[in-house]
Coordinates of C-alpha atoms and ligand atoms in Angstrom, one line a residue:
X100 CA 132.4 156.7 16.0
X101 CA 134.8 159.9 17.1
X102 CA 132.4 160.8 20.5
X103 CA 129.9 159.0 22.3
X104 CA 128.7 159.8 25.5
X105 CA 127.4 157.1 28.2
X106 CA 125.5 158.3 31.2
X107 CA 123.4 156.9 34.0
X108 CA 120.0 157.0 33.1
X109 CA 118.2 156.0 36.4
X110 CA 120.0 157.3 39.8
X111 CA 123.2 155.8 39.5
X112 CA 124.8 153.0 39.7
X113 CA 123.3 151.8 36.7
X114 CA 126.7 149.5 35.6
X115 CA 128.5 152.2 33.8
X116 CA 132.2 151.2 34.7
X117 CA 131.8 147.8 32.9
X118 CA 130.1 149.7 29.7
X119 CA 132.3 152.2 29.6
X120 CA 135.8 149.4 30.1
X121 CA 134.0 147.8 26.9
X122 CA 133.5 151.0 24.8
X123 CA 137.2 152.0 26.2
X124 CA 138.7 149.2 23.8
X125 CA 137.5 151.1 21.1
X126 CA 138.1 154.8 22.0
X127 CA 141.6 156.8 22.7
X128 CA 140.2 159.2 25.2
X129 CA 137.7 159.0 28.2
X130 CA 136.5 162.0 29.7
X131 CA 135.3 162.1 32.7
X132 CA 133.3 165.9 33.2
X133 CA 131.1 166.3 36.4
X134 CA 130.7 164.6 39.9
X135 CA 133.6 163.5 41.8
X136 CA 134.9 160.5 44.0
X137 CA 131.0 159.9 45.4
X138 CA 130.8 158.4 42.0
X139 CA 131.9 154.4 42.2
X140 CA 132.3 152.8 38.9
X141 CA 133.2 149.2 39.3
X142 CA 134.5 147.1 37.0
X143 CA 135.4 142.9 37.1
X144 CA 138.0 141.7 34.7
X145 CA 138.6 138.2 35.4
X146 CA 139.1 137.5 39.3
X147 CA 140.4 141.1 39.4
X148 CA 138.2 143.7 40.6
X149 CA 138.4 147.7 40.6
X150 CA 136.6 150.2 42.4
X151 CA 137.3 153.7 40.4
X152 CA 135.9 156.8 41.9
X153 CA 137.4 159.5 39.9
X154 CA 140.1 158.3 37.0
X155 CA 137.7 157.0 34.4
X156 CA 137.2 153.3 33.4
X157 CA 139.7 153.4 30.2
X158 CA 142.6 153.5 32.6
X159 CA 142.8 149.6 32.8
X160 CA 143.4 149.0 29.0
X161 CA 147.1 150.3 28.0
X162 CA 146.8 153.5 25.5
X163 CA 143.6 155.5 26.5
X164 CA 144.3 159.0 27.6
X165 CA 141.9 159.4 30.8
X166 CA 140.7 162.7 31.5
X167 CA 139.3 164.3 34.4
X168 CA 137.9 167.1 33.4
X169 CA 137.3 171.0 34.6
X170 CA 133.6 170.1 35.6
X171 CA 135.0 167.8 38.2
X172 CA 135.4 168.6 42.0
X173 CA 138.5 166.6 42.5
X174 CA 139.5 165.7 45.7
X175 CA 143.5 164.9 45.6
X176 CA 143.6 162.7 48.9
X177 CA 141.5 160.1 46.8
X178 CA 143.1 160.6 43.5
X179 CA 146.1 159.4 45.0
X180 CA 144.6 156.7 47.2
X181 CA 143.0 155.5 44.0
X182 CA 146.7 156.5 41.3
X183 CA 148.5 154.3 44.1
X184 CA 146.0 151.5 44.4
X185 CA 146.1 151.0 40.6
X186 CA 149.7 150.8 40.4
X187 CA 149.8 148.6 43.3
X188 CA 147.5 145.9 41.0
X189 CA 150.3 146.6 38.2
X190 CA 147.9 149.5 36.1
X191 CA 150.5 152.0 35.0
X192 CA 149.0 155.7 35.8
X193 CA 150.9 158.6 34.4
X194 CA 150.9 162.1 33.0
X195 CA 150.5 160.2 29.7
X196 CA 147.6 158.3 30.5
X197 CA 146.0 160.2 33.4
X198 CA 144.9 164.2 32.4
X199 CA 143.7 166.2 35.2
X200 CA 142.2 169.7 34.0
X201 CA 143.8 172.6 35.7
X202 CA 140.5 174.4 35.8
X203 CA 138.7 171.7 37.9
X204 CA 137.7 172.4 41.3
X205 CA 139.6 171.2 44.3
X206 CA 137.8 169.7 47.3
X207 CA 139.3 169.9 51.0
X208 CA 138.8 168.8 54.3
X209 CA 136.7 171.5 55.1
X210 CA 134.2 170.7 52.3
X211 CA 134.1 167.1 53.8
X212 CA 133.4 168.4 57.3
X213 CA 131.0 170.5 56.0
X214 CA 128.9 168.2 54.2
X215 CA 128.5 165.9 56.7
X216 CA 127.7 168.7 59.8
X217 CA 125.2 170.4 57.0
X218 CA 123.6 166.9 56.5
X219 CA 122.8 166.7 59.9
X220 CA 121.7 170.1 60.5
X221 CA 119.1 169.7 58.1
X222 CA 117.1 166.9 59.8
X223 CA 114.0 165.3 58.0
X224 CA 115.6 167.4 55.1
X225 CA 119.0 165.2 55.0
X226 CA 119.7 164.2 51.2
X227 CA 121.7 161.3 52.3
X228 CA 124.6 162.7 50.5
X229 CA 127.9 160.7 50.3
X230 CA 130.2 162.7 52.8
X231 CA 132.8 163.7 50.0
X232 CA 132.3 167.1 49.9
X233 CA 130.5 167.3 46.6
X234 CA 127.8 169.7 47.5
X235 CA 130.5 172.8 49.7
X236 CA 132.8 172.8 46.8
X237 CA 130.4 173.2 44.2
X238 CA 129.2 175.3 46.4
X239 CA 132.3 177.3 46.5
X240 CA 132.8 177.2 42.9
X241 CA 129.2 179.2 41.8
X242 CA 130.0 181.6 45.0
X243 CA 133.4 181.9 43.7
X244 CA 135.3 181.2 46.3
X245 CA 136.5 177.5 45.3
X246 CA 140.0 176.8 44.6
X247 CA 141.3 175.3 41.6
X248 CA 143.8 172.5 40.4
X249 CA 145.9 175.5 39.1
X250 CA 146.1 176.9 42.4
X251 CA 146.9 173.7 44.2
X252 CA 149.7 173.1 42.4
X253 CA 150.8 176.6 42.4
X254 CA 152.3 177.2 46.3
X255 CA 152.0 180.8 46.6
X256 CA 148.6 181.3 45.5
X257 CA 147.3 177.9 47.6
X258 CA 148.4 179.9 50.5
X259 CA 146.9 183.4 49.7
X260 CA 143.8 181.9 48.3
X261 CA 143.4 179.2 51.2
X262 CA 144.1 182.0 53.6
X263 CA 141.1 183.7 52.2
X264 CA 138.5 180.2 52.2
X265 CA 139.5 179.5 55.6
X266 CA 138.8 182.4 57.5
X267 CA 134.9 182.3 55.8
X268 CA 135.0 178.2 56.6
X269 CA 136.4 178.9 60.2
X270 CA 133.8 181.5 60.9
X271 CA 130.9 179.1 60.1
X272 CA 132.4 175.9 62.1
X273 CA 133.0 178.2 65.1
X274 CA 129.8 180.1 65.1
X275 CA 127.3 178.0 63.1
X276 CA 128.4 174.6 64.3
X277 CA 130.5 174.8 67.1
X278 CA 132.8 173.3 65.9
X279 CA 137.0 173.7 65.9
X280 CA 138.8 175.1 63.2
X281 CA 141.3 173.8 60.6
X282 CA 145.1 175.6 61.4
X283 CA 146.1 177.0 58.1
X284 CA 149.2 175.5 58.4
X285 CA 149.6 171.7 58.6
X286 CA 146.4 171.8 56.0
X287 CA 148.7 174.2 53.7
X288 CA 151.4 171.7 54.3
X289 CA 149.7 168.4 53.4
X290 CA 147.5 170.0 50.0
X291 CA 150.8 172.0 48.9
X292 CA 152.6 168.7 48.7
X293 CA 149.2 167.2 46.9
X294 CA 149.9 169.8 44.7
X295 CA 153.4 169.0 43.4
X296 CA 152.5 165.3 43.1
X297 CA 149.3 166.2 40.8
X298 CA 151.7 168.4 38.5
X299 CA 152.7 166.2 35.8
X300 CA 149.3 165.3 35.1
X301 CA 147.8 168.6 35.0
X302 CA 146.9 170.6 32.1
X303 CA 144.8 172.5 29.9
X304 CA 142.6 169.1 28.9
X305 CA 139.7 170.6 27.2
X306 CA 142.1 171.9 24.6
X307 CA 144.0 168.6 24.8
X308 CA 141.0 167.1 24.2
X309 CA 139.3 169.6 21.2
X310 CA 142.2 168.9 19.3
X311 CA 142.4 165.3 19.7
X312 CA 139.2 165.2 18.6
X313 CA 140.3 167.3 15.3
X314 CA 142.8 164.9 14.9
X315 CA 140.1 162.3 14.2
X316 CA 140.6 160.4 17.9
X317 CA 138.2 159.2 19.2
X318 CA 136.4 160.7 22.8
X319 CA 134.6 158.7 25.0
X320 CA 132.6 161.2 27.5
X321 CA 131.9 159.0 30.7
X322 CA 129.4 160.6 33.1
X323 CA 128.8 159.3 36.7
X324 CA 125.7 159.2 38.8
X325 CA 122.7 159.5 36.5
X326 CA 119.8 161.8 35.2
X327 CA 117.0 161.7 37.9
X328 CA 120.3 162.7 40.2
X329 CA 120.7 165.9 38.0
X330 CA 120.9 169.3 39.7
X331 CA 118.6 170.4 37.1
X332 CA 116.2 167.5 35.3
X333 CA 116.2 165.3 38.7
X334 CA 114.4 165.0 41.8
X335 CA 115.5 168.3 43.6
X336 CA 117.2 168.8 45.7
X337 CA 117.6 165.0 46.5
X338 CA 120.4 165.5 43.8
X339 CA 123.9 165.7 43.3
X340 CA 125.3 169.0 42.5
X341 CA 126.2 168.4 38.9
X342 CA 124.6 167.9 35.2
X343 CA 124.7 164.5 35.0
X344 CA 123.9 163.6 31.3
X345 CA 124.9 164.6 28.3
X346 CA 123.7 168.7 29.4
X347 CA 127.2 168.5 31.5
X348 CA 129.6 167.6 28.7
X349 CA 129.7 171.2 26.9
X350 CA 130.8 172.9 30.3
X351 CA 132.1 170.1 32.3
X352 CA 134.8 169.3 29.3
X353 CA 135.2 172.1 27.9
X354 CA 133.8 170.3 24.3
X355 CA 131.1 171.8 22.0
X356 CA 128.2 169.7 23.2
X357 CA 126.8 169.3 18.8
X358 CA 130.0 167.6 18.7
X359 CA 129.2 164.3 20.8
X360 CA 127.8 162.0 17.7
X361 CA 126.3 159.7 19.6
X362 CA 124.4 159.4 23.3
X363 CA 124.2 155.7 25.5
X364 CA 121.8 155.9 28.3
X365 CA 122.6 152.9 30.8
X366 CA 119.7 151.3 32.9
X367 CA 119.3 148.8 35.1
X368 CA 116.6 146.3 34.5
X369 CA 115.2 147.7 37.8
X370 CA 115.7 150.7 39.7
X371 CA 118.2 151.6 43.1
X372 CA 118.5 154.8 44.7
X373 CA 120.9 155.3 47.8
X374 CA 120.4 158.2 49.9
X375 CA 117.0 160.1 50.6
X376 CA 114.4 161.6 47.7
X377 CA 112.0 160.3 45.9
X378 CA 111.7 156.6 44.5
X379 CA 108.4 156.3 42.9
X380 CA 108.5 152.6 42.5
X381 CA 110.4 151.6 44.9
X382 CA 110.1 148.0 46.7
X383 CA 110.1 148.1 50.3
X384 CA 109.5 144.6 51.5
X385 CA 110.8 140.9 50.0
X386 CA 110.5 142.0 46.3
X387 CA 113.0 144.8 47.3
X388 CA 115.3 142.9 49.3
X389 CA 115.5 140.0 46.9
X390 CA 116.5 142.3 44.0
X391 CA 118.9 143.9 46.9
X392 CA 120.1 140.3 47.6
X393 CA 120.6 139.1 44.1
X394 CA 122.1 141.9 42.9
X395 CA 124.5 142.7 45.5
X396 CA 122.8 145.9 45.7
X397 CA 125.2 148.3 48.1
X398 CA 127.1 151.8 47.6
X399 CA 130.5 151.0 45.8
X400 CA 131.3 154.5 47.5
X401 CA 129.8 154.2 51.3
X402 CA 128.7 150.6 51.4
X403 CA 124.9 151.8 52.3
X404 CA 122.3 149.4 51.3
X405 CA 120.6 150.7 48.2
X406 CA 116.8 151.1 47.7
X407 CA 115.8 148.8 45.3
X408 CA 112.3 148.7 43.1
X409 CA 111.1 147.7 39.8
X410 CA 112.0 149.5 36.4
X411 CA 110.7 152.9 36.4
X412 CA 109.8 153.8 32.4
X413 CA 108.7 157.1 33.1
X414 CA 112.0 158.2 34.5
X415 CA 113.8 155.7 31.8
X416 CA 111.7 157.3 29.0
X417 CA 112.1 161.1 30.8
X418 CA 116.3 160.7 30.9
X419 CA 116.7 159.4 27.6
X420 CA 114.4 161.8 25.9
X421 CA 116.4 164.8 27.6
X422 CA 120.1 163.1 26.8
X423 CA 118.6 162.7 23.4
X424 CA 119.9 159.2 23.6
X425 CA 120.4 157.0 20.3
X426 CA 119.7 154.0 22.4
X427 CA 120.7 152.1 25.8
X428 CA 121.7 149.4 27.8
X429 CA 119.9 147.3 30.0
X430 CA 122.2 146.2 32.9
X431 CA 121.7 142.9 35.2
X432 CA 118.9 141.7 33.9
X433 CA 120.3 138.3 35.1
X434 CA 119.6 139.8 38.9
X435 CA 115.9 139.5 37.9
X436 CA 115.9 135.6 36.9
X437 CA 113.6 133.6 39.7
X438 CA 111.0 135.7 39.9
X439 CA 107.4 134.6 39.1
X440 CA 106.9 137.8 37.4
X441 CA 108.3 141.0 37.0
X442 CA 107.1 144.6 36.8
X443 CA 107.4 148.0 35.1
X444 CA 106.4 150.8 36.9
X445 CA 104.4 152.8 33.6
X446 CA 102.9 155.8 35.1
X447 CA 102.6 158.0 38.3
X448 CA 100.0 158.1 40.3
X449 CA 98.7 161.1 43.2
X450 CA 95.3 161.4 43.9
X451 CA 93.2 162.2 40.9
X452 CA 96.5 162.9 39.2
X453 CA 98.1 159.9 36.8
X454 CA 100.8 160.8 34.2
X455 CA 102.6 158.6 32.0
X456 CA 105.4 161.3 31.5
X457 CA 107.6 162.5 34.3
X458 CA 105.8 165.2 36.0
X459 CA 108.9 167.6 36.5
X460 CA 106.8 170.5 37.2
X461 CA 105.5 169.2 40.2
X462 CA 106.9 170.6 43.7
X463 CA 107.0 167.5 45.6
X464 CA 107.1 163.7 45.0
X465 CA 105.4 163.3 48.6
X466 CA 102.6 160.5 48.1
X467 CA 103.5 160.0 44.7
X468 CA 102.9 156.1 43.5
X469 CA 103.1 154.1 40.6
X470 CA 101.0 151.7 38.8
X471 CA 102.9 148.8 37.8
X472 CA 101.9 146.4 35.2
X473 CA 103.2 142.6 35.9
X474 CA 104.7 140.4 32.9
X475 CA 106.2 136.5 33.1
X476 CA 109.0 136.2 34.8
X477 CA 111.6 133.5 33.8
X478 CA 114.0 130.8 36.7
X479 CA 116.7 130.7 34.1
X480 CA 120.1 131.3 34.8
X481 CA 121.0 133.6 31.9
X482 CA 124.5 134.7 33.0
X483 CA 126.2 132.7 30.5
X484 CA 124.0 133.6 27.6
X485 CA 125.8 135.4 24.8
X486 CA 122.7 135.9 21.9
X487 CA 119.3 137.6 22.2
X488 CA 117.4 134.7 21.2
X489 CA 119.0 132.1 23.1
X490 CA 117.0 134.0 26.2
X491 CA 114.0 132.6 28.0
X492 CA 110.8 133.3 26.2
X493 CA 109.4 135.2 28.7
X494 CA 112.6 137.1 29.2
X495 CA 112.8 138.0 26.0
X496 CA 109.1 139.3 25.7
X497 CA 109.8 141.3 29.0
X498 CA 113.2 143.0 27.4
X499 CA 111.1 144.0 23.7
X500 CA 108.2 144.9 25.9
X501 CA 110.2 147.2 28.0
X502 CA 111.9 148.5 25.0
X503 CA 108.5 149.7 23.8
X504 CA 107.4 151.2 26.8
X505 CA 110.0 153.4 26.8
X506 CA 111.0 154.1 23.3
X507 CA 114.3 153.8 22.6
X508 CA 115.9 150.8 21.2
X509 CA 118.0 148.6 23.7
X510 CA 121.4 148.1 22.0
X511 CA 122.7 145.5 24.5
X512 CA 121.8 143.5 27.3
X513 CA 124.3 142.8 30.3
X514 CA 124.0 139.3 32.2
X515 CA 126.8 139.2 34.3
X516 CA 129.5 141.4 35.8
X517 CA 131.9 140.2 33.7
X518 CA 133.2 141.9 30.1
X519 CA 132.8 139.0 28.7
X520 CA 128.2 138.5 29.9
X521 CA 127.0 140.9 27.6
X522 CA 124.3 140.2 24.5
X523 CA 124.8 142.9 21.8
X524 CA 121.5 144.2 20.3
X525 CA 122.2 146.7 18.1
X526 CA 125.1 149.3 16.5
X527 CA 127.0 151.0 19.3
Ligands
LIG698 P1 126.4 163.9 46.9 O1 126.6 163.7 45.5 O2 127.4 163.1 47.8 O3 126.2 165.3 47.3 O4 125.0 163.1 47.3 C1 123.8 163.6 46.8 C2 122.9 162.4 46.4 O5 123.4 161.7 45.3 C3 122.8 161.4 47.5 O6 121.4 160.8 47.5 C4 123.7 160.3 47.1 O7 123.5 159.0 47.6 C5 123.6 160.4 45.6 N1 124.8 159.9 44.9 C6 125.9 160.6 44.7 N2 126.8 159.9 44.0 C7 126.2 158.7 43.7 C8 126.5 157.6 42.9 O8 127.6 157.5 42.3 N3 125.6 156.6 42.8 C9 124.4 156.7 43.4 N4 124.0 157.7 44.1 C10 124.9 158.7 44.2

């Protein structure tokens, strides 16, 4: 398989860092091409645990080029943080193994400050964003105005081109938020030495890439977040500020988009959301916190409880069918042994209103409901299970009926958070 793309297919945190550490074994490149460190991808190997927000997942198996590509807003205070934390738990990171794209965008502390004072200007109308500047440099980047890794690491332009952001950022802490103002200088100071650390890793990766993929390597594209958190196909504007699924390979990695062979949606066997916007079948009260309980379910990135709910097929069937995906993953299905029964959410309800598609026209999710239909549940412990039919009964009537709700063939199953708790399905 030369390319493959894995995204989120719910609103993130779905599992992808353990999928995509598997696939990595197989692949020489991973390509990470949107979002930025609010993404959290963690991954178990043995007793060892790691929390990546921005290198992609192939960086803990020796000989995968990692790629951050120009669709990413990078933040180089966390890069490091993250590049030093590796090597301090014996990962080697290098310009060999690490690629950062020289076109991706660079977030600074004013983007940070800005997200979180534009948060709570909006009020009711808070998205509940991560805090890591996501949303100002993106911001900057379609206003064109954004800097870029190849002015970070390039000292004279940083300073002409951070002269220029500041005085706009300034202007709005002083006289929108009464706030202070950043001192060009010491900021200067610390990015421009960010700068000459990030040099040996930067390049022109999409080429890098492109030809690899001549070569007859093989590219893994990993995205982060997930669909219904698109800036375009999810629940505007409780979004991030990217393209999530496969839409943000072509531009996000500088690849020809007919050139990823093959598309992995990755779902949990229920559904979390952090942060505000819609949740259609969310769980508020025990069923909500048991699946929060069982499946450890809090931000990787801010440690905020997530919303949990049961698995909502008309998002599931909406993502996949705009990815195009050639199958998926169902992730921690083992979170849901011990219930009585379990449910799918299988169509929306307002009103008079009821659609068994996602209703992306509509202007508002306010009052939105679902219907959910209830199937067996199973008290197994299936966390050490390896083959499909060694599930419970039940369980495995719940996974095929699921399947068929949604209409894309589930290609593996994943019990555990270990490499080692997954039940293949089908081809990858
Ligand atoms: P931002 O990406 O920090 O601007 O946040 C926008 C929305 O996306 C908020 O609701 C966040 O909670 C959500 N979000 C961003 N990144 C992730 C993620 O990796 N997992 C789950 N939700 C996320």
């Amino acid at each position: 398989m030369p390319s493959l793309s894995v995204f989120g297919a719910q609103w993130g945190d779905e599992g992808k860092g353990k999928m995509i550490d598997l696939l990595a074994q197989d692949v020489d490149f991973v390509v990470r091409y949107q979002g930025g460190a609010n993404a959290g991808h963690t991954v178990r190997v043995g007793d060892a645990k790691y929390v990546l927000h921005l290198i992609p997942s192939g960086i803990l198996h020796a000989g995968r080029v990692n790629v951050i590509g120009n669709g990413v807003a990078i933040d180089p205070v966390k890069l490091f943080e993250e590049i030093d934390g590796l090597r301090e738990k014996g990962i080697a990171v290098d310009g060999n193994n690490l690629r950062v794209s020289a076109g991706a965008h660079v977030i600074f502390e004013y983007h940070k400050k800005l997200d979180g004072l534009a948060e709570r200007w909006k009020g009711d109308g808070r998205i509940g964003t991560t805090g890591r500047g996501i949303g100002p440099s993106y911001s900057d980047k379609a206003a064109r105005t954004g800097l870029r890794i190849c002015d970070l690491i390039c000292p004279d332009r940083l300073r002409t081109r951070l002269t220029a952001a500041l005085r706009e950022k300034n202007a709005i802490l002083e006289h929108v938020y009464h706030e202070e103002p950043f001192e060009l200088e010491p900021l200067f100071e610390r990015y421009v030495e960010l700068g000459q650390r990030l040099r040996p890793f930067v390049g022109d990766t999409g080429r890098e890439v492109r030809e690899a993929y001549k070569a007859g390597k093989k590219v893994l594209f990993e995205g982060a977040q997930g669909v219904m958190l698109d800036i375009d196909a999810g629940t505007y504007p409780f979004v991030t500020s990217s393209n999530t699924g496969t839409a943000g390979i072509g531009a996000g990695a500088s690849f020809p988009p007919q050139k990823v062979e093959r598309a992995y949606g990755i779902a949990k066997a229920y559904c979390t959301r952090v942060g505000e916007g819609p949740f259609p079948s969310e769980q508020e009260g025990e069923i909500g916190e048991t699946i929060r309980a069982a499946g450890n379910e809090y931000g990787a990135t801010t440690g905020r409880p997530r919303r949990c709910g049961w698995l909502d097929a008309v998002a599931l069937r909406y993502s996949l069918e705009l990815a195009g995906a050639d199958g998926w993953v169902m992730t921690n299905l083992d979170v849901l042994s011990g219930f009585a029964e379990v449910g799918v959410a299988t169509r929306y309800l307002r009103g008079d209103d009821s659609w068994d598609c996602y209703p992306a026209h509509i202007a508002s999710f306010e009052g939105v409901e679902t219907g959910v239909e209830m199937r067996p549940g199973w008290t197994e412990d299936i966390t050490g299970v390896t083959k499909f039919s060694d599930l419970p009964a039940s369980c495995k009537a719940y996974v095929e009926w699921i399947e068929e709700c949604v209409g894309t063939p589930i290609v593996m199953l994943s019990v555990g958070p270990d490499r080692t708790q997954v039940i293949p399905r089908g081809e990858l």
